[in-house]
Amino acid sequence: MDDAELGRRLELLRVEHRDLDDSITALREAGSVDQLQLARLKKRKLRLRDEIAMIEDELIPDIIA
């Protein structure tokens, strides 16, 4: 993937991550919380965070002083 494709993928992942955050908040506020569904959403959110971090590492090279 080139930088432009990685940038687009990164933006899509960030949007999905925010959407999951909103879904988790809404589920908690709904009152009757399905713990299994909540756990699955949190796990998906963590996987997205890891993928976002990997793409950011590819796009932003480390500068060694």
Coordinates of N, CA and C in Angstrom, one line a residue:
M1 N 0.8 -1.2 0.0 CA 0.0 0.0 0.0 C 0.9 1.2 0.0
D2 N 0.5 2.2 -0.8 CA 1.2 3.5 -0.7 C 0.7 4.4 0.4
D3 N 1.3 5.5 0.6 CA 0.9 6.4 1.7 C -0.5 6.9 1.6
A4 N -1.0 7.2 0.3 CA -2.3 7.7 0.1 C -3.4 6.6 0.6
E5 N -3.1 5.4 0.2 CA -4.0 4.3 0.5 C -4.0 4.1 2.1
L6 N -2.8 4.1 2.7 CA -2.7 4.0 4.1 C -3.4 5.1 4.8
G7 N -3.4 6.3 4.3 CA -4.1 7.5 4.9 C -5.6 7.3 4.8
R8 N -6.1 6.8 3.7 CA -7.5 6.5 3.6 C -7.9 5.4 4.5
R9 N -7.2 4.4 4.6 CA -7.5 3.3 5.5 C -7.5 3.7 7.0
L10 N -6.5 4.6 7.3 CA -6.4 5.1 8.6 C -7.6 5.9 9.0
E11 N -8.1 6.8 8.1 CA -9.2 7.6 8.4 C -10.5 6.7 8.6
L12 N -10.6 5.7 7.7 CA -11.8 4.8 7.9 C -11.7 4.0 9.3
L13 N -10.5 3.6 9.7 CA -10.4 3.0 11.0 C -10.7 3.9 12.1
R14 N -10.3 5.2 12.0 CA -10.6 6.1 13.0 C -12.1 6.4 13.2
V15 N -12.8 6.5 12.0 CA -14.2 6.7 12.0 C -14.9 5.5 12.7
E16 N -14.5 4.3 12.3 CA -15.1 3.1 12.9 C -14.8 3.0 14.4
H17 N -13.6 3.4 14.8 CA -13.2 3.4 16.2 C -14.1 4.4 17.0
R18 N -14.4 5.6 16.5 CA -15.3 6.6 17.1 C -16.7 6.0 17.2
D19 N -17.1 5.4 16.1 CA -18.5 4.8 16.1 C -18.7 3.7 17.1
L20 N -17.6 2.9 17.3 CA -17.7 1.9 18.3 C -17.7 2.5 19.7
D21 N -17.0 3.6 19.9 CA -17.0 4.3 21.2 C -18.4 4.8 21.5
D22 N -19.1 5.3 20.5 CA -20.4 5.8 20.6 C -21.4 4.7 20.9
S23 N -21.2 3.6 20.2 CA -22.1 2.4 20.5 C -21.9 1.9 21.9
I24 N -20.7 1.8 22.4 CA -20.4 1.3 23.7 C -21.1 2.2 24.7
T25 N -21.0 3.5 24.5 CA -21.6 4.5 25.4 C -23.1 4.4 25.4
A26 N -23.7 4.2 24.2 CA -25.1 4.1 24.1 C -25.6 2.8 24.8
L27 N -24.9 1.8 24.6 CA -25.2 0.5 25.2 C -25.2 0.6 26.7
R28 N -24.2 1.2 27.3 CA -24.1 1.4 28.7 C -25.3 2.3 29.3
E29 N -25.6 3.3 28.5 CA -26.7 4.2 29.0 C -28.1 3.6 28.8
A30 N -28.2 2.6 28.0 CA -29.5 2.0 27.7 C -30.1 1.3 29.0
G31 N -29.3 1.0 29.9 CA -29.8 0.4 31.2 C -29.6 -1.1 31.2
S32 N -30.2 -1.9 30.4 CA -30.0 -3.3 30.4 C -28.8 -3.6 29.5
V33 N -27.7 -3.8 30.1 CA -26.5 -4.0 29.3 C -26.2 -5.5 29.1
D34 N -26.0 -5.8 27.8 CA -25.6 -7.2 27.4 C -24.1 -7.2 27.5
Q35 N -23.6 -7.9 28.5 CA -22.2 -7.9 28.8 C -21.4 -8.6 27.7
L36 N -22.0 -9.6 27.0 CA -21.3 -10.3 26.0 C -21.1 -9.3 24.8
Q37 N -22.2 -8.6 24.4 CA -22.1 -7.7 23.3 C -21.1 -6.5 23.7
L38 N -21.2 -6.1 24.9 CA -20.3 -5.0 25.3 C -18.8 -5.5 25.2
A39 N -18.5 -6.7 25.6 CA -17.2 -7.2 25.6 C -16.7 -7.3 24.1
R40 N -17.6 -7.8 23.3 CA -17.2 -7.9 21.8 C -16.9 -6.5 21.2
L41 N -17.7 -5.5 21.5 CA -17.5 -4.2 21.0 C -16.1 -3.7 21.5
K42 N -15.8 -3.9 22.8 CA -14.6 -3.4 23.3 C -13.4 -4.1 22.7
K43 N -13.5 -5.4 22.5 CA -12.4 -6.2 21.9 C -12.2 -5.7 20.4
R44 N -13.3 -5.4 19.7 CA -13.1 -4.9 18.3 C -12.5 -3.5 18.3
K45 N -12.8 -2.7 19.3 CA -12.3 -1.4 19.4 C -10.8 -1.4 19.7
L46 N -10.4 -2.4 20.6 CA -8.9 -2.6 20.8 C -8.2 -3.0 19.6
R47 N -8.8 -3.9 18.8 CA -8.1 -4.4 17.6 C -7.9 -3.2 16.6
L48 N -9.0 -2.4 16.5 CA -8.9 -1.2 15.7 C -7.8 -0.3 16.1
R49 N -7.7 0.0 17.4 CA -6.6 0.8 18.0 C -5.3 0.3 17.6
D50 N -5.1 -1.0 17.7 CA -3.8 -1.6 17.3 C -3.5 -1.4 15.9
E51 N -4.5 -1.6 15.0 CA -4.3 -1.5 13.6 C -4.0 0.0 13.2
I52 N -4.7 0.9 13.9 CA -4.4 2.4 13.7 C -3.0 2.7 14.1
A53 N -2.5 2.1 15.2 CA -1.1 2.4 15.6 C -0.1 1.8 14.6
M54 N -0.4 0.7 14.1 CA 0.5 0.1 13.1 C 0.6 1.0 11.8
I55 N -0.5 1.4 11.4 CA -0.5 2.3 10.2 C 0.2 3.6 10.4
E56 N -0.1 4.2 11.6 CA 0.6 5.4 11.9 C 2.1 5.3 12.0
D57 N 2.5 4.1 12.5 CA 4.0 3.8 12.5 C 4.6 3.8 11.1
E58 N 3.8 3.2 10.2 CA 4.3 3.1 8.8 C 4.3 4.5 8.2
L59 N 3.3 5.3 8.5 CA 3.3 6.7 7.8 C 4.2 7.7 8.4
I60 N 4.5 7.5 9.8 CA 5.4 8.5 10.4 C 6.6 7.7 10.9
P61 N 7.7 7.9 10.1 CA 8.9 7.2 10.5 C 9.6 7.7 11.8
D62 N 10.2 6.8 12.5 CA 10.9 7.2 13.7 C 12.2 8.0 13.3
I63 N 12.4 9.1 14.1 CA 13.6 9.9 13.9 C 14.6 9.6 15.0
I64 N 15.7 9.0 14.6 CA 16.7 8.7 15.6 C 17.7 9.9 15.7
A65 N 17.8 10.4 16.9 CA 18.7 11.6 17.1 C 20.1 11.2 17.3

